Amino acid sequence: MSGRRAFLRNAAVTTAAAALTRVSPADAAPLAIPESNTVLGAGVNDTPYGSVSTFEHDVVRRTVPFLTAEDKSSVSFTPLQDLDGIITPSGLCFVRDHGGSAMSIDPAKHRLVIHGLVERSLEFTMNDLLRFPTESHVYFMECGANGGMDYKGAQMQGVQFTHGMLHCCEWTGVKLSVLLNEAGVSPQAKWMLAEGADAAAMTRSVPIEKVLDDAMLAWSQNGERLRPENGYPLRLILPGWQANLNVKWLRRLKFGRDPWETREETSKYTESLPNGKARQFDWVMGTKSVITGPCPEKPMAGRGFREVTGLAWSGYGKITRVDVSFDGGVNWKPARLQNPIFTKALTRFRIPWEWNGKQALLQSRAVDDRGHVQPTHAQLLAARGGNAIYNKNSIQTWRVNPNGTVDSVQVG
Ligand SMILES: Nc1nc2c(c(=O)[nH]1)N[C@H]1C(S)=C(S)[C@@H](COP(=O)(O)O)O[C@H]1N2
Ligand SMILES: [Mo]
């Protein structure tokens, strides 16, 4: 309680002293009239589908040249540094395609087939699917390769590129367990193959436990139909699991006894271990967090007060705690978690900071309701081995330099 009061007092004093311009009563009366007060605005018919302000046009998905030699098998990154709250606007959700985005699938012609070890093979139109009992859930989705470029040292300068293969949307659709009641999955079926209708014909094997737990088929994203690049008209959602398994443009679900050992679960999304074996089926995205402001793209405006904010998430469940360090992990302070906090969703955290203008090493560390604590980089490397490239959930360090710029560095 006294902490909060002290914070409010501090914040008020510093912002008044450092950031705000005082207005004398003489300057204030009358206030200058802005141009927007003097002309009629746009008509409602001018914007049948709304768009962002022209002053926000640099808030966009961005690509990295060395990852985009061929842009049909590539990735664009979410501008996390420009976002508030926990929902990623659909048009800013990172896009990762293996054979380009299938942009013109006609929902009237699209079909979903369920077959294999089921009592009844079924084919659904989109209208058939829309008749099922429907649910909406907010879930994060993270590419298994997010951060992978930084495993061997800080390489990417900017939170958009260190962490931007990440989005969090409200997905609406039908739970797979509900749909499967129609087909009657055989007790011998232990795995499900999901296939996309894109040029990559993305296929992944999913264990039946996940299928019957919280998997869903979504047709809406943030309240409107899926964006084409995110899987229109139908997408598999496997909450908390590597985004790669969340098959876009979903056209087929096959049930069987064994995994299919597809390309994306053998030559890709596996990693070799020192003993010559490979780590395979590493599905759950680990407990993780990152400070999104300040960050390289959002430097310090000057010494004094600034709220530090960021995002935390866990593929295992809910975020229960985020601690922030300003000295590279020596001392930690609990951040405030902002409601709502959903399971397997991004959680926004905030903590006040009074910057003395000296070099500082900012870190955040997330804890989830299963007791997982986000590891340091050294702990992660020890656990996963030197060949690791996927599922990098270690603590990120931002070095705030005396001139206010921010760099990505690796500490511990
Ligand atoms: N059909 C299909 N589904 C796919 C892919 C794909 O190329 N084709 N890419 C996967 C990968 S690797 C990722 S990281 C996520 C990206 O989802 P997004 O483009 O909606 O962000 O989709 C997955 N689902
Ligand atoms: Mo991915």
CSV table of C-alpha atoms and ligand atoms in Angstrom, one decimal:
chain,number,residue,atom,x,y,z
A,1,MET,CA,0.0,0.0,0.0
A,2,SER,CA,2.7,2.4,1.0
A,3,GLY,CA,4.7,1.2,-2.0
A,4,ARG,CA,1.9,2.1,-4.3
A,5,ARG,CA,1.5,5.6,-2.7
A,6,ALA,CA,5.1,6.2,-3.0
A,7,PHE,CA,5.0,5.2,-6.6
A,8,LEU,CA,2.2,7.5,-7.4
A,9,ARG,CA,4.0,10.4,-5.6
A,10,ASN,CA,7.2,9.6,-7.4
A,11,ALA,CA,5.6,9.3,-10.8
A,12,ALA,CA,3.7,12.6,-10.3
A,13,VAL,CA,6.8,14.5,-9.2
A,14,THR,CA,9.1,13.2,-11.9
A,15,THR,CA,6.7,13.5,-14.9
A,16,ALA,CA,5.8,17.0,-13.8
A,17,ALA,CA,9.5,17.9,-13.5
A,18,ALA,CA,10.9,16.1,-16.5
A,19,ALA,CA,8.3,15.5,-19.1
A,20,LEU,CA,5.4,18.0,-19.0
A,21,THR,CA,5.3,21.6,-20.2
A,22,ARG,CA,3.7,23.9,-17.7
A,23,VAL,CA,0.9,26.1,-19.1
A,24,SER,CA,0.2,29.4,-17.4
A,25,PRO,CA,-3.4,30.5,-17.1
A,26,ALA,CA,-2.7,33.3,-19.6
A,27,ASP,CA,-1.4,30.9,-22.3
A,28,ALA,CA,-4.3,28.6,-21.7
A,29,ALA,CA,-7.2,31.1,-22.4
A,30,PRO,CA,-8.3,30.7,-25.0
A,31,LEU,CA,-6.7,27.5,-26.3
A,32,ALA,CA,-5.4,27.7,-29.8
A,33,ILE,CA,-8.0,26.1,-32.2
A,34,PRO,CA,-6.6,23.0,-34.1
A,35,GLU,CA,-7.4,22.7,-37.7
A,36,SER,CA,-9.5,19.6,-37.0
A,37,ASN,CA,-12.0,21.8,-35.2
A,38,THR,CA,-12.5,23.9,-38.3
A,39,VAL,CA,-13.3,21.4,-41.1
A,40,LEU,CA,-15.8,18.7,-41.4
A,41,GLY,CA,-14.4,15.2,-41.0
A,42,ALA,CA,-14.6,12.2,-43.3
A,43,GLY,CA,-18.0,10.6,-44.0
A,44,VAL,CA,-18.9,7.3,-42.6
A,45,ASN,CA,-19.2,5.9,-46.1
A,46,ASP,CA,-15.5,6.7,-46.7
A,47,THR,CA,-14.4,3.9,-44.4
A,48,PRO,CA,-16.6,0.8,-44.9
A,49,TYR,CA,-13.7,-1.2,-43.5
A,50,GLY,CA,-11.6,0.9,-41.1
A,51,SER,CA,-7.8,1.2,-41.2
A,52,VAL,CA,-5.1,2.6,-38.9
A,53,SER,CA,-4.3,6.4,-38.7
A,54,THR,CA,-1.9,7.6,-41.4
A,55,PHE,CA,0.5,8.5,-38.6
A,56,GLU,CA,0.8,4.8,-37.6
A,57,HIS,CA,2.0,3.5,-41.0
A,58,ASP,CA,5.4,2.5,-39.6
A,59,VAL,CA,3.8,0.0,-37.3
A,60,VAL,CA,4.0,-3.0,-39.6
A,61,ARG,CA,5.2,-6.6,-39.8
A,62,ARG,CA,8.8,-6.6,-40.8
A,63,THR,CA,11.2,-9.1,-42.4
A,64,VAL,CA,14.9,-9.9,-41.9
A,65,PRO,CA,16.8,-9.9,-45.3
A,66,PHE,CA,18.9,-12.9,-44.4
A,67,LEU,CA,15.8,-14.9,-43.5
A,68,THR,CA,13.9,-13.8,-46.6
A,69,ALA,CA,16.0,-15.0,-49.5
A,70,GLU,CA,12.7,-16.3,-50.9
A,71,ASP,CA,9.7,-14.6,-49.5
A,72,LYS,CA,7.3,-17.4,-50.2
A,73,SER,CA,9.0,-19.6,-47.6
A,74,SER,CA,9.7,-17.1,-45.0
A,75,VAL,CA,8.6,-15.1,-42.0
A,76,SER,CA,7.5,-11.6,-41.1
A,77,PHE,CA,7.6,-10.4,-37.5
A,78,THR,CA,5.1,-8.9,-35.1
A,79,PRO,CA,6.0,-5.3,-34.0
A,80,LEU,CA,5.7,-6.1,-30.3
A,81,GLN,CA,7.3,-2.8,-29.4
A,82,ASP,CA,4.3,-0.9,-30.7
A,83,LEU,CA,1.5,-3.0,-29.1
A,84,ASP,CA,-0.5,-2.5,-25.9
A,85,GLY,CA,-2.5,-4.9,-23.9
A,86,ILE,CA,-2.4,-8.6,-24.9
A,87,ILE,CA,-4.2,-8.9,-28.3
A,88,THR,CA,-2.3,-8.8,-31.5
A,89,PRO,CA,-4.2,-6.9,-34.2
A,90,SER,CA,-4.9,-9.4,-37.0
A,91,GLY,CA,-3.0,-7.3,-39.6
A,92,LEU,CA,0.1,-7.3,-37.4
A,93,CYS,CA,0.2,-11.0,-36.6
A,94,PHE,CA,3.6,-12.5,-37.8
A,95,VAL,CA,3.2,-14.7,-40.8
A,96,ARG,CA,5.2,-17.9,-41.3
A,97,ASP,CA,4.6,-19.9,-44.5
A,98,HIS,CA,6.5,-22.8,-46.0
A,99,GLY,CA,5.0,-22.4,-49.5
A,100,GLY,CA,3.4,-18.9,-49.5
A,101,SER,CA,0.1,-17.8,-48.0
A,102,ALA,CA,-2.9,-19.4,-49.8
A,103,MET,CA,-4.8,-16.2,-50.4
A,104,SER,CA,-7.7,-17.2,-52.4
A,105,ILE,CA,-9.4,-20.3,-50.9
A,106,ASP,CA,-13.2,-19.9,-51.5
A,107,PRO,CA,-15.0,-20.9,-48.3
A,108,ALA,CA,-17.9,-22.1,-50.4
A,109,LYS,CA,-15.7,-24.7,-52.0
A,110,HIS,CA,-13.4,-25.5,-49.1
A,111,ARG,CA,-13.9,-28.9,-47.4
A,112,LEU,CA,-12.6,-30.6,-44.3
A,113,VAL,CA,-12.3,-34.3,-44.4
A,114,ILE,CA,-12.1,-36.6,-41.3
A,115,HIS,CA,-11.0,-40.1,-42.0
A,116,GLY,CA,-8.7,-43.0,-41.1
A,117,LEU,CA,-9.4,-44.8,-37.8
A,118,VAL,CA,-12.9,-43.4,-37.4
A,119,GLU,CA,-16.3,-45.1,-37.4
A,120,ARG,CA,-17.6,-42.7,-40.1
A,121,SER,CA,-15.4,-40.8,-42.6
A,122,LEU,CA,-17.0,-37.3,-42.9
A,123,GLU,CA,-16.7,-34.3,-45.2
A,124,PHE,CA,-17.7,-30.9,-43.9
A,125,THR,CA,-18.4,-27.7,-45.7
A,126,MET,CA,-17.7,-24.5,-43.8
A,127,ASN,CA,-21.5,-24.0,-43.3
A,128,ASP,CA,-21.6,-27.5,-41.7
A,129,LEU,CA,-18.9,-26.5,-39.3
A,130,LEU,CA,-20.6,-23.2,-38.4
A,131,ARG,CA,-23.6,-25.1,-37.1
A,132,PHE,CA,-21.6,-26.7,-34.2
A,133,PRO,CA,-21.6,-25.3,-30.7
A,134,THR,CA,-19.0,-22.6,-30.8
A,135,GLU,CA,-16.4,-21.2,-28.3
A,136,SER,CA,-14.0,-18.3,-28.2
A,137,HIS,CA,-10.6,-18.4,-26.5
A,138,VAL,CA,-7.6,-16.1,-26.3
A,139,TYR,CA,-4.4,-18.0,-27.0
A,140,PHE,CA,-0.8,-17.0,-27.9
A,141,MET,CA,0.9,-18.7,-30.8
A,142,GLU,CA,4.7,-18.8,-31.1
A,143,CYS,CA,6.9,-20.3,-33.8
A,144,GLY,CA,9.3,-22.9,-32.4
A,145,ALA,CA,12.1,-20.9,-34.1
A,146,ASN,CA,11.3,-17.7,-32.3
A,147,GLY,CA,14.6,-16.4,-30.8
A,148,GLY,CA,16.5,-19.2,-32.5
A,149,MET,CA,18.8,-16.8,-34.2
A,150,ASP,CA,20.1,-15.7,-30.8
A,151,TYR,CA,21.0,-19.1,-29.4
A,152,LYS,CA,24.7,-18.6,-30.0
A,153,GLY,CA,24.8,-14.9,-29.0
A,154,ALA,CA,22.8,-11.7,-29.3
A,155,GLN,CA,22.4,-11.2,-33.0
A,156,MET,CA,19.0,-9.6,-33.7
A,157,GLN,CA,18.7,-6.0,-32.6
A,158,GLY,CA,15.1,-5.3,-31.7
A,159,VAL,CA,12.3,-7.0,-29.9
A,160,GLN,CA,10.4,-7.3,-33.2
A,161,PHE,CA,13.1,-9.7,-34.4
A,162,THR,CA,14.2,-11.4,-31.1
A,163,HIS,CA,10.6,-12.2,-30.1
A,164,GLY,CA,8.2,-11.3,-32.9
A,165,MET,CA,7.3,-14.7,-34.1
A,166,LEU,CA,4.5,-14.4,-31.6
A,167,HIS,CA,0.9,-13.4,-31.6
A,168,CYS,CA,-2.1,-13.6,-29.3
A,169,CYS,CA,-5.6,-13.6,-30.8
A,170,GLU,CA,-9.1,-14.4,-29.7
A,171,TRP,CA,-9.9,-17.5,-31.8
A,172,THR,CA,-13.5,-18.6,-32.4
A,173,GLY,CA,-14.6,-22.0,-33.6
A,174,VAL,CA,-15.5,-25.5,-32.5
A,175,LYS,CA,-13.7,-27.7,-30.1
A,176,LEU,CA,-12.2,-30.7,-31.9
A,177,SER,CA,-13.6,-33.1,-29.3
A,178,VAL,CA,-17.1,-31.9,-30.1
A,179,LEU,CA,-16.7,-32.4,-33.8
A,180,LEU,CA,-15.1,-35.8,-33.4
A,181,ASN,CA,-18.2,-37.1,-31.7
A,182,GLU,CA,-19.8,-37.1,-35.1
A,183,ALA,CA,-17.0,-39.2,-36.7
A,184,GLY,CA,-16.5,-41.6,-33.7
A,185,VAL,CA,-12.7,-41.9,-33.3
A,186,SER,CA,-11.6,-45.5,-32.9
A,187,PRO,CA,-10.0,-46.5,-29.6
A,188,GLN,CA,-6.9,-47.6,-31.5
A,189,ALA,CA,-6.4,-44.1,-32.9
A,190,LYS,CA,-3.5,-42.6,-30.9
A,191,TRP,CA,-2.5,-39.9,-33.4
A,192,MET,CA,-4.1,-37.4,-35.7
A,193,LEU,CA,-2.6,-36.1,-39.0
A,194,ALA,CA,-3.5,-32.5,-39.9
A,195,GLU,CA,-3.0,-31.3,-43.4
A,196,GLY,CA,-3.2,-27.8,-45.0
A,197,ALA,CA,-4.5,-26.9,-48.4
A,198,ASP,CA,-1.5,-24.6,-49.2
A,199,ALA,CA,1.4,-25.2,-51.6
A,200,ALA,CA,3.5,-26.6,-48.7
A,201,ALA,CA,0.6,-29.0,-47.9
A,202,MET,CA,1.8,-28.7,-44.3
A,203,THR,CA,1.3,-31.9,-42.4
A,204,ARG,CA,1.9,-32.6,-38.7
A,205,SER,CA,1.1,-35.5,-36.4
A,206,VAL,CA,-0.7,-34.6,-33.1
A,207,PRO,CA,-1.2,-37.1,-30.2
A,208,ILE,CA,-4.8,-37.9,-29.4
A,209,GLU,CA,-4.5,-36.6,-25.8
A,210,LYS,CA,-4.0,-33.0,-27.1
A,211,VAL,CA,-6.7,-33.5,-29.8
A,212,LEU,CA,-9.3,-34.4,-27.1
A,213,ASP,CA,-8.0,-31.8,-24.5
A,214,ASP,CA,-8.2,-28.2,-25.8
A,215,ALA,CA,-7.6,-28.4,-29.6
A,216,MET,CA,-10.1,-26.4,-31.7
A,217,LEU,CA,-10.8,-25.6,-35.3
A,218,ALA,CA,-11.1,-21.8,-35.7
A,219,TRP,CA,-12.8,-19.8,-38.4
A,220,SER,CA,-12.5,-16.4,-36.7
A,221,GLN,CA,-9.6,-14.4,-35.3
A,222,ASN,CA,-10.2,-11.3,-33.2
A,223,GLY,CA,-13.9,-11.3,-33.9
A,224,GLU,CA,-13.8,-11.5,-37.7
A,225,ARG,CA,-13.1,-14.3,-40.1
A,226,LEU,CA,-9.4,-15.4,-40.2
A,227,ARG,CA,-7.1,-13.4,-42.3
A,228,PRO,CA,-6.0,-15.3,-45.4
A,229,GLU,CA,-2.4,-15.3,-44.3
A,230,ASN,CA,-3.3,-16.8,-41.0
A,231,GLY,CA,-5.3,-19.7,-42.5
A,232,TYR,CA,-8.6,-18.6,-43.9
A,233,PRO,CA,-11.1,-20.2,-43.9
A,234,LEU,CA,-10.2,-22.8,-41.3
A,235,ARG,CA,-7.2,-23.4,-38.9
A,236,LEU,CA,-6.2,-25.9,-36.4
A,237,ILE,CA,-5.5,-24.4,-33.0
A,238,LEU,CA,-3.4,-26.3,-30.5
A,239,PRO,CA,-3.2,-24.0,-27.5
A,240,GLY,CA,0.4,-23.4,-26.2
A,241,TRP,CA,2.0,-25.7,-28.7
A,242,GLN,CA,4.6,-24.8,-31.3
A,243,ALA,CA,2.9,-22.7,-34.0
A,244,ASN,CA,4.1,-25.1,-36.7
A,245,LEU,CA,1.5,-27.6,-35.6
A,246,ASN,CA,-1.3,-25.1,-35.8
A,247,VAL,CA,-2.0,-26.0,-39.5
A,248,LYS,CA,-3.5,-23.2,-41.6
A,249,TRP,CA,-5.9,-23.7,-44.5
A,250,LEU,CA,-6.9,-27.0,-42.8
A,251,ARG,CA,-8.4,-29.5,-45.2
A,252,ARG,CA,-7.8,-33.0,-43.7
A,253,LEU,CA,-7.7,-34.8,-40.3
A,254,LYS,CA,-6.7,-38.4,-40.4
A,255,PHE,CA,-6.6,-40.8,-37.4
A,256,GLY,CA,-4.1,-43.6,-37.0
A,257,ARG,CA,-2.0,-45.7,-34.6
A,258,ASP,CA,1.4,-44.0,-35.1
A,259,PRO,CA,2.8,-40.6,-36.0
A,260,TRP,CA,3.3,-40.1,-39.8
A,261,GLU,CA,6.9,-38.8,-39.4
A,262,THR,CA,6.3,-36.0,-41.9
A,263,ARG,CA,9.0,-33.6,-43.1
A,264,GLU,CA,8.2,-31.0,-40.4
A,265,GLU,CA,8.7,-33.6,-37.6
A,266,THR,CA,11.8,-35.3,-38.9
A,267,SER,CA,14.2,-33.2,-40.9
A,268,LYS,CA,12.7,-30.0,-39.4
A,269,TYR,CA,11.6,-29.1,-35.8
A,270,THR,CA,13.9,-31.7,-34.5
A,271,GLU,CA,17.5,-31.2,-33.2
A,272,SER,CA,20.4,-33.5,-32.9
A,273,LEU,CA,21.8,-34.3,-29.4
A,274,PRO,CA,25.4,-34.9,-28.5
A,275,ASN,CA,24.7,-38.7,-28.1
A,276,GLY,CA,23.7,-38.9,-31.8
A,277,LYS,CA,20.0,-39.1,-31.1
A,278,ALA,CA,17.5,-36.4,-32.0
A,279,ARG,CA,15.0,-34.5,-29.9
A,280,GLN,CA,11.6,-34.9,-31.6
A,281,PHE,CA,8.0,-33.9,-30.8
A,282,ASP,CA,9.0,-31.0,-28.5
A,283,TRP,CA,5.6,-29.4,-28.6
A,284,VAL,CA,4.9,-27.2,-25.6
A,285,MET,CA,6.3,-23.6,-25.8
A,286,GLY,CA,8.1,-23.0,-22.5
A,287,THR,CA,7.5,-20.3,-19.9
A,288,LYS,CA,8.8,-17.0,-21.3
A,289,SER,CA,8.7,-13.3,-21.1
A,290,VAL,CA,10.2,-10.2,-22.7
A,291,ILE,CA,10.3,-6.5,-21.9
A,292,THR,CA,8.7,-4.7,-24.9
A,293,GLY,CA,9.4,-1.2,-23.6
A,294,PRO,CA,12.1,0.0,-23.3
A,295,CYS,CA,13.8,-2.1,-26.0
A,296,PRO,CA,16.1,-1.3,-29.0
A,297,GLU,CA,13.2,0.2,-30.9
A,298,LYS,CA,11.9,2.2,-27.9
A,299,PRO,CA,14.9,3.9,-26.3
A,300,MET,CA,14.8,5.9,-23.0
A,301,ALA,CA,13.5,9.5,-23.5
A,302,GLY,CA,15.7,10.6,-20.6
A,303,ARG,CA,16.5,9.9,-17.0
A,304,GLY,CA,13.7,9.8,-14.4
A,305,PHE,CA,10.4,8.0,-14.4
A,306,ARG,CA,9.4,5.4,-17.0
A,307,GLU,CA,7.1,2.5,-16.8
A,308,VAL,CA,8.7,-0.7,-17.9
A,309,THR,CA,6.3,-3.1,-19.6
A,310,GLY,CA,6.4,-6.4,-21.4
A,311,LEU,CA,4.7,-9.7,-22.1
A,312,ALA,CA,4.8,-13.1,-20.5
A,313,TRP,CA,3.4,-16.5,-21.6
A,314,SER,CA,3.5,-20.2,-21.0
A,315,GLY,CA,2.3,-23.1,-23.1
A,316,TYR,CA,1.6,-25.0,-19.9
A,317,GLY,CA,-1.0,-22.6,-18.4
A,318,LYS,CA,-1.4,-19.2,-16.7
A,319,ILE,CA,1.3,-16.8,-15.8
A,320,THR,CA,1.3,-16.2,-12.1
A,321,ARG,CA,4.4,-14.0,-11.6
A,322,VAL,CA,6.9,-11.9,-13.5
A,323,ASP,CA,10.0,-10.4,-11.8
A,324,VAL,CA,12.1,-7.7,-13.3
A,325,SER,CA,15.8,-7.0,-12.8
A,326,PHE,CA,17.5,-3.7,-13.6
A,327,ASP,CA,21.0,-5.0,-12.8
A,328,GLY,CA,21.3,-8.1,-15.0
A,329,GLY,CA,19.7,-10.6,-12.7
A,330,VAL,CA,21.3,-9.7,-9.3
A,331,ASN,CA,18.2,-8.2,-7.8
A,332,TRP,CA,14.6,-8.8,-8.8
A,333,LYS,CA,11.3,-7.0,-8.1
A,334,PRO,CA,7.8,-8.3,-8.8
A,335,ALA,CA,6.0,-6.6,-11.7
A,336,ARG,CA,2.3,-5.9,-11.7
A,337,LEU,CA,0.3,-8.4,-13.9
A,338,GLN,CA,-2.5,-6.7,-15.8
A,339,ASN,CA,-5.9,-8.4,-16.1
A,340,PRO,CA,-7.2,-10.3,-17.9
A,341,ILE,CA,-4.9,-13.3,-17.4
A,342,PHE,CA,-5.9,-16.2,-19.6
A,343,THR,CA,-4.4,-19.7,-19.8
A,344,LYS,CA,-1.9,-20.1,-22.7
A,345,ALA,CA,-2.3,-16.4,-23.6
A,346,LEU,CA,0.0,-13.4,-23.5
A,347,THR,CA,0.0,-11.6,-20.1
A,348,ARG,CA,0.9,-7.9,-19.9
A,349,PHE,CA,3.2,-6.9,-17.0
A,350,ARG,CA,4.2,-3.4,-15.8
A,351,ILE,CA,6.6,-2.0,-13.3
A,352,PRO,CA,7.7,1.6,-12.5
A,353,TRP,CA,11.3,2.6,-12.9
A,354,GLU,CA,13.2,5.6,-11.8
A,355,TRP,CA,16.3,5.7,-14.1
A,356,ASN,CA,19.4,7.3,-12.8
A,357,GLY,CA,20.9,7.7,-16.2
A,358,LYS,CA,23.6,5.0,-15.8
A,359,GLN,CA,24.0,1.8,-17.7
A,360,ALA,CA,21.4,-0.7,-16.7
A,361,LEU,CA,20.7,-4.4,-17.6
A,362,LEU,CA,17.0,-5.0,-17.8
A,363,GLN,CA,15.6,-8.5,-17.6
A,364,SER,CA,12.2,-10.2,-17.0
A,365,ARG,CA,11.6,-13.6,-15.6
A,366,ALA,CA,8.2,-15.4,-15.9
A,367,VAL,CA,6.7,-18.1,-13.6
A,368,ASP,CA,3.6,-20.1,-14.5
A,369,ASP,CA,0.9,-21.9,-12.5
A,370,ARG,CA,2.7,-25.2,-13.0
A,371,GLY,CA,5.7,-23.8,-11.2
A,372,HIS,CA,7.9,-23.4,-14.3
A,373,VAL,CA,10.4,-20.6,-14.0
A,374,GLN,CA,11.9,-19.0,-17.1
A,375,PRO,CA,15.5,-20.1,-17.4
A,376,THR,CA,18.7,-18.0,-17.8
A,377,HIS,CA,20.4,-18.5,-21.1
A,378,ALA,CA,23.1,-20.6,-19.4
A,379,GLN,CA,20.5,-22.9,-17.8
A,380,LEU,CA,18.7,-23.3,-21.2
A,381,LEU,CA,21.9,-24.2,-23.0
A,382,ALA,CA,22.8,-26.7,-20.3
A,383,ALA,CA,19.4,-28.3,-20.6
A,384,ARG,CA,19.1,-28.4,-24.4
A,385,GLY,CA,22.7,-28.7,-25.6
A,386,GLY,CA,24.7,-26.6,-28.0
A,387,ASN,CA,22.9,-27.7,-31.2
A,388,ALA,CA,19.5,-26.3,-30.1
A,389,ILE,CA,17.7,-23.9,-32.3
A,390,TYR,CA,14.1,-24.3,-31.3
A,391,ASN,CA,12.1,-23.4,-28.3
A,392,LYS,CA,14.4,-20.7,-27.0
A,393,ASN,CA,12.7,-19.4,-23.9
A,394,SER,CA,15.7,-18.0,-21.9
A,395,ILE,CA,15.7,-14.6,-20.2
A,396,GLN,CA,16.3,-11.6,-22.6
A,397,THR,CA,18.7,-8.8,-21.5
A,398,TRP,CA,18.3,-5.3,-22.7
A,399,ARG,CA,21.3,-3.0,-22.0
A,400,VAL,CA,20.2,0.6,-21.4
A,401,ASN,CA,23.2,2.8,-22.3
A,402,PRO,CA,23.8,6.2,-20.6
A,403,ASN,CA,22.7,8.0,-23.8
A,404,GLY,CA,19.3,6.2,-23.5
A,405,THR,CA,19.8,3.8,-26.5
A,406,VAL,CA,19.0,0.1,-25.8
A,407,ASP,CA,21.0,-2.9,-27.1
A,408,SER,CA,20.3,-6.7,-27.0
A,409,VAL,CA,23.1,-8.4,-25.1
A,410,GLN,CA,23.5,-11.9,-23.6
A,411,VAL,CA,24.0,-12.1,-19.9
A,412,GLY,CA,24.3,-15.5,-18.0
B,1,LIG,N1,-0.8,-25.0,-43.9
B,1,LIG,C1,0.2,-24.4,-43.3
B,1,LIG,N2,0.1,-24.2,-41.9
B,1,LIG,C2,1.1,-23.7,-41.2
B,1,LIG,C3,2.3,-23.2,-41.9
B,1,LIG,C4,2.4,-23.4,-43.3
B,1,LIG,O1,3.4,-23.1,-44.0
B,1,LIG,N3,1.3,-24.0,-44.0
B,1,LIG,N4,3.3,-22.7,-41.2
B,1,LIG,C5,3.4,-23.1,-39.8
B,1,LIG,C6,4.4,-22.3,-39.0
B,1,LIG,S1,6.0,-22.9,-39.1
B,1,LIG,C7,4.0,-21.3,-38.1
B,1,LIG,S2,5.2,-20.6,-37.2
B,1,LIG,C8,2.6,-20.9,-38.0
B,1,LIG,C9,2.6,-19.4,-38.3
B,1,LIG,O2,1.3,-18.9,-38.1
B,1,LIG,P1,0.9,-17.4,-38.6
B,1,LIG,O3,1.3,-17.3,-40.0
B,1,LIG,O4,-0.6,-17.3,-38.5
B,1,LIG,O5,1.6,-16.5,-37.7
B,1,LIG,O6,1.8,-21.5,-38.9
B,1,LIG,C10,2.0,-22.9,-39.1
B,1,LIG,N5,1.0,-23.5,-39.9
B,2,MO,MO,7.1,-21.9,-37.3
